[in-house]
JSON list of C-alpha atoms in Angstrom, two decimals:
[
{"chain": "A", "resi": 1, "resn": "MET", "atom": "CA", "xyz": [19.33, 14.05, -80.61]},
{"chain": "A", "resi": 2, "resn": "GLY", "atom": "CA", "xyz": [18.40, 16.19, -77.64]},
{"chain": "A", "resi": 3, "resn": "ARG", "atom": "CA", "xyz": [20.85, 17.94, -75.37]},
{"chain": "A", "resi": 4, "resn": "HIS", "atom": "CA", "xyz": [20.57, 15.40, -72.57]},
{"chain": "A", "resi": 5, "resn": "SER", "atom": "CA", "xyz": [20.39, 12.17, -74.50]},
{"chain": "A", "resi": 6, "resn": "ARG", "atom": "CA", "xyz": [23.02, 9.57, -73.78]},
{"chain": "A", "resi": 7, "resn": "PRO", "atom": "CA", "xyz": [24.96, 7.76, -76.48]},
{"chain": "A", "resi": 8, "resn": "GLY", "atom": "CA", "xyz": [23.91, 4.27, -77.41]},
{"chain": "A", "resi": 9, "resn": "PRO", "atom": "CA", "xyz": [20.70, 2.52, -78.36]},
{"chain": "A", "resi": 10, "resn": "PRO", "atom": "CA", "xyz": [17.58, 3.83, -76.61]},
{"chain": "A", "resi": 11, "resn": "ASP", "atom": "CA", "xyz": [16.34, 0.33, -75.70]},
{"chain": "A", "resi": 12, "resn": "GLN", "atom": "CA", "xyz": [19.34, -0.48, -73.47]},
{"chain": "A", "resi": 13, "resn": "PRO", "atom": "CA", "xyz": [19.66, 0.59, -69.83]},
{"chain": "A", "resi": 14, "resn": "SER", "atom": "CA", "xyz": [22.37, 2.97, -68.72]},
{"chain": "A", "resi": 15, "resn": "GLN", "atom": "CA", "xyz": [25.72, 1.40, -67.82]},
{"chain": "A", "resi": 16, "resn": "ALA", "atom": "CA", "xyz": [25.80, 3.34, -64.56]},
{"chain": "A", "resi": 17, "resn": "PHE", "atom": "CA", "xyz": [24.64, 1.10, -61.75]},
{"chain": "A", "resi": 18, "resn": "SER", "atom": "CA", "xyz": [24.17, 1.42, -58.04]},
{"chain": "A", "resi": 19, "resn": "ARG", "atom": "CA", "xyz": [26.29, -0.71, -55.72]},
{"chain": "A", "resi": 20, "resn": "ILE", "atom": "CA", "xyz": [23.44, -0.66, -53.20]},
{"chain": "A", "resi": 21, "resn": "ASP", "atom": "CA", "xyz": [21.18, -3.67, -52.94]},
{"chain": "A", "resi": 22, "resn": "PRO", "atom": "CA", "xyz": [17.58, -2.42, -53.24]},
{"chain": "A", "resi": 23, "resn": "ASP", "atom": "CA", "xyz": [16.32, -5.42, -51.21]},
{"chain": "A", "resi": 24, "resn": "ASP", "atom": "CA", "xyz": [18.58, -4.69, -48.25]},
{"chain": "A", "resi": 25, "resn": "PRO", "atom": "CA", "xyz": [16.72, -2.69, -45.55]},
{"chain": "A", "resi": 26, "resn": "LEU", "atom": "CA", "xyz": [20.04, -1.38, -44.16]},
{"chain": "A", "resi": 27, "resn": "ALA", "atom": "CA", "xyz": [21.30, -0.17, -47.55]},
{"chain": "A", "resi": 28, "resn": "PRO", "atom": "CA", "xyz": [20.93, 3.58, -46.81]},
{"chain": "A", "resi": 29, "resn": "TYR", "atom": "CA", "xyz": [22.79, 3.13, -43.50]},
{"chain": "A", "resi": 30, "resn": "LYS", "atom": "CA", "xyz": [25.62, 1.18, -45.17]},
{"chain": "A", "resi": 31, "resn": "ARG", "atom": "CA", "xyz": [25.88, 3.80, -47.89]},
{"chain": "A", "resi": 32, "resn": "ARG", "atom": "CA", "xyz": [26.39, 6.58, -45.34]},
{"chain": "A", "resi": 33, "resn": "ARG", "atom": "CA", "xyz": [29.07, 4.52, -43.54]},
{"chain": "A", "resi": 34, "resn": "ARG", "atom": "CA", "xyz": [31.21, 4.12, -46.68]},
{"chain": "A", "resi": 35, "resn": "ALA", "atom": "CA", "xyz": [34.40, 6.14, -46.77]},
{"chain": "A", "resi": 36, "resn": "PRO", "atom": "CA", "xyz": [34.48, 9.17, -49.08]},
{"chain": "A", "resi": 37, "resn": "MET", "atom": "CA", "xyz": [35.39, 7.97, -52.58]},
{"chain": "A", "resi": 38, "resn": "ASP", "atom": "CA", "xyz": [35.83, 4.48, -51.04]},
{"chain": "A", "resi": 39, "resn": "ILE", "atom": "CA", "xyz": [39.27, 5.38, -49.66]},
{"chain": "A", "resi": 40, "resn": "TYR", "atom": "CA", "xyz": [39.50, 3.55, -46.34]},
{"chain": "A", "resi": 41, "resn": "ARG", "atom": "CA", "xyz": [43.17, 4.33, -45.66]},
{"chain": "A", "resi": 42, "resn": "ARG", "atom": "CA", "xyz": [44.92, 7.60, -46.43]},
{"chain": "A", "resi": 43, "resn": "HIS", "atom": "CA", "xyz": [48.14, 9.41, -45.61]},
{"chain": "A", "resi": 44, "resn": "ARG", "atom": "CA", "xyz": [48.97, 13.09, -45.16]},
{"chain": "A", "resi": 45, "resn": "PRO", "atom": "CA", "xyz": [52.36, 14.86, -44.92]},
{"chain": "A", "resi": 46, "resn": "VAL", "atom": "CA", "xyz": [53.27, 15.84, -41.35]},
{"chain": "A", "resi": 47, "resn": "SER", "atom": "CA", "xyz": [54.02, 19.43, -42.39]},
{"chain": "A", "resi": 48, "resn": "GLY", "atom": "CA", "xyz": [50.94, 19.72, -44.63]},
{"chain": "A", "resi": 49, "resn": "GLY", "atom": "CA", "xyz": [50.92, 20.53, -48.31]},
{"chain": "A", "resi": 50, "resn": "ALA", "atom": "CA", "xyz": [50.68, 18.30, -51.34]},
{"chain": "A", "resi": 51, "resn": "SER", "atom": "CA", "xyz": [51.32, 14.61, -50.73]},
{"chain": "A", "resi": 52, "resn": "HIS", "atom": "CA", "xyz": [53.64, 14.15, -53.72]},
{"chain": "A", "resi": 53, "resn": "LEU", "atom": "CA", "xyz": [56.10, 16.83, -52.57]},
{"chain": "A", "resi": 54, "resn": "ARG", "atom": "CA", "xyz": [59.06, 15.96, -50.33]},
{"chain": "A", "resi": 55, "resn": "PRO", "atom": "CA", "xyz": [58.78, 12.14, -50.60]},
{"chain": "A", "resi": 56, "resn": "GLU", "atom": "CA", "xyz": [61.38, 11.65, -47.84]},
{"chain": "A", "resi": 57, "resn": "GLU", "atom": "CA", "xyz": [59.19, 13.44, -45.25]},
{"chain": "A", "resi": 58, "resn": "SER", "atom": "CA", "xyz": [57.20, 11.41, -42.71]},
{"chain": "A", "resi": 59, "resn": "ARG", "atom": "CA", "xyz": [53.43, 10.99, -43.11]},
{"chain": "A", "resi": 60, "resn": "PHE", "atom": "CA", "xyz": [50.41, 10.72, -40.83]},
{"chain": "A", "resi": 61, "resn": "LEU", "atom": "CA", "xyz": [48.40, 7.54, -41.47]},
{"chain": "A", "resi": 62, "resn": "GLU", "atom": "CA", "xyz": [44.61, 7.61, -41.08]},
{"chain": "A", "resi": 63, "resn": "TYR", "atom": "CA", "xyz": [41.91, 5.00, -41.58]},
{"chain": "A", "resi": 64, "resn": "TRP", "atom": "CA", "xyz": [38.13, 5.25, -41.94]},
{"chain": "A", "resi": 65, "resn": "ASP", "atom": "CA", "xyz": [36.25, 3.85, -38.93]},
{"chain": "A", "resi": 66, "resn": "GLY", "atom": "CA", "xyz": [32.77, 4.21, -40.38]},
{"chain": "A", "resi": 67, "resn": "PHE", "atom": "CA", "xyz": [32.21, 7.79, -39.25]},
{"chain": "A", "resi": 68, "resn": "ALA", "atom": "CA", "xyz": [35.48, 9.70, -39.71]},
{"chain": "A", "resi": 69, "resn": "TYR", "atom": "CA", "xyz": [39.17, 9.29, -40.46]},
{"chain": "A", "resi": 70, "resn": "VAL", "atom": "CA", "xyz": [41.06, 8.48, -37.27]},
{"chain": "A", "resi": 71, "resn": "PRO", "atom": "CA", "xyz": [44.85, 8.54, -36.69]},
{"chain": "A", "resi": 72, "resn": "HIS", "atom": "CA", "xyz": [46.67, 5.25, -36.98]},
{"chain": "A", "resi": 73, "resn": "GLY", "atom": "CA", "xyz": [50.34, 6.22, -36.79]},
{"chain": "A", "resi": 74, "resn": "THR", "atom": "CA", "xyz": [53.13, 7.64, -38.91]},
{"chain": "A", "resi": 75, "resn": "ALA", "atom": "CA", "xyz": [55.18, 6.35, -41.81]},
{"chain": "A", "resi": 76, "resn": "PRO", "atom": "CA", "xyz": [58.83, 7.29, -42.35]},
{"chain": "A", "resi": 77, "resn": "ASN", "atom": "CA", "xyz": [58.37, 8.34, -45.99]},
{"chain": "A", "resi": 78, "resn": "LEU", "atom": "CA", "xyz": [55.96, 8.52, -48.93]},
{"chain": "A", "resi": 79, "resn": "ALA", "atom": "CA", "xyz": [56.77, 5.03, -50.24]},
{"chain": "A", "resi": 80, "resn": "ALA", "atom": "CA", "xyz": [55.96, 3.36, -46.90]},
{"chain": "A", "resi": 81, "resn": "ALA", "atom": "CA", "xyz": [52.76, 5.43, -46.55]},
{"chain": "A", "resi": 82, "resn": "GLN", "atom": "CA", "xyz": [51.59, 4.45, -50.03]},
{"chain": "A", "resi": 83, "resn": "GLN", "atom": "CA", "xyz": [52.33, 0.80, -49.29]},
{"chain": "A", "resi": 84, "resn": "TRP", "atom": "CA", "xyz": [50.34, 1.00, -46.04]},
{"chain": "A", "resi": 85, "resn": "ALA", "atom": "CA", "xyz": [47.44, 2.69, -47.83]},
{"chain": "A", "resi": 86, "resn": "ALA", "atom": "CA", "xyz": [47.47, -0.10, -50.42]},
{"chain": "A", "resi": 87, "resn": "GLY", "atom": "CA", "xyz": [47.11, -2.67, -47.64]},
{"chain": "A", "resi": 88, "resn": "GLY", "atom": "CA", "xyz": [50.52, -4.10, -46.83]},
{"chain": "A", "resi": 89, "resn": "LEU", "atom": "CA", "xyz": [53.92, -3.13, -45.51]},
{"chain": "A", "resi": 90, "resn": "PRO", "atom": "CA", "xyz": [57.25, -4.89, -45.41]},
{"chain": "A", "resi": 91, "resn": "PRO", "atom": "CA", "xyz": [58.20, -6.03, -41.87]},
{"chain": "A", "resi": 92, "resn": "GLU", "atom": "CA", "xyz": [60.92, -3.38, -41.41]},
{"chain": "A", "resi": 93, "resn": "HIS", "atom": "CA", "xyz": [58.40, -0.54, -41.80]},
{"chain": "A", "resi": 94, "resn": "GLN", "atom": "CA", "xyz": [55.65, -2.20, -39.75]},
{"chain": "A", "resi": 95, "resn": "GLU", "atom": "CA", "xyz": [57.86, -2.10, -36.65]},
{"chain": "A", "resi": 96, "resn": "GLU", "atom": "CA", "xyz": [58.71, 1.57, -37.25]},
{"chain": "A", "resi": 97, "resn": "ILE", "atom": "CA", "xyz": [55.04, 2.49, -37.58]},
{"chain": "A", "resi": 98, "resn": "ARG", "atom": "CA", "xyz": [54.15, 0.55, -34.42]},
{"chain": "A", "resi": 99, "resn": "ARG", "atom": "CA", "xyz": [56.81, 2.51, -32.47]},
{"chain": "A", "resi": 100, "resn": "ASN", "atom": "CA", "xyz": [55.43, 5.84, -33.71]},
{"chain": "A", "resi": 101, "resn": "ALA", "atom": "CA", "xyz": [51.76, 5.04, -33.00]}
]
C-alpha cells in the first residue's frame, strides 16, 4: 500500500461526501453563507475566557445571520445559554433574555 491510500476496497467510492448539490446553480453561494462548522447559535462568557469556566456567570448570545455572528441577548448562566444554543429555553429564562436584549 502507498502512503496516501485509503483503507477499504479500491473499487468503492470514498465515504466522504459533499453536502452541496452539484445541480444547484446557487450551491457555491449557499456554501459561503453557512455558519462556520454549522454552528448557527453560540454563546460567549461576558468577561471572556473559556466557556466552561464559571458556569454561574452570564453569557452573550449570538446567532449567524448568513454573513456574521450578531448579538441576540444575554443568558443568566451557562445552562440557559446551552439550552438556547440547542434551540429551546424554558419560559422563565426566555423572559429574562428578552429583558436583557
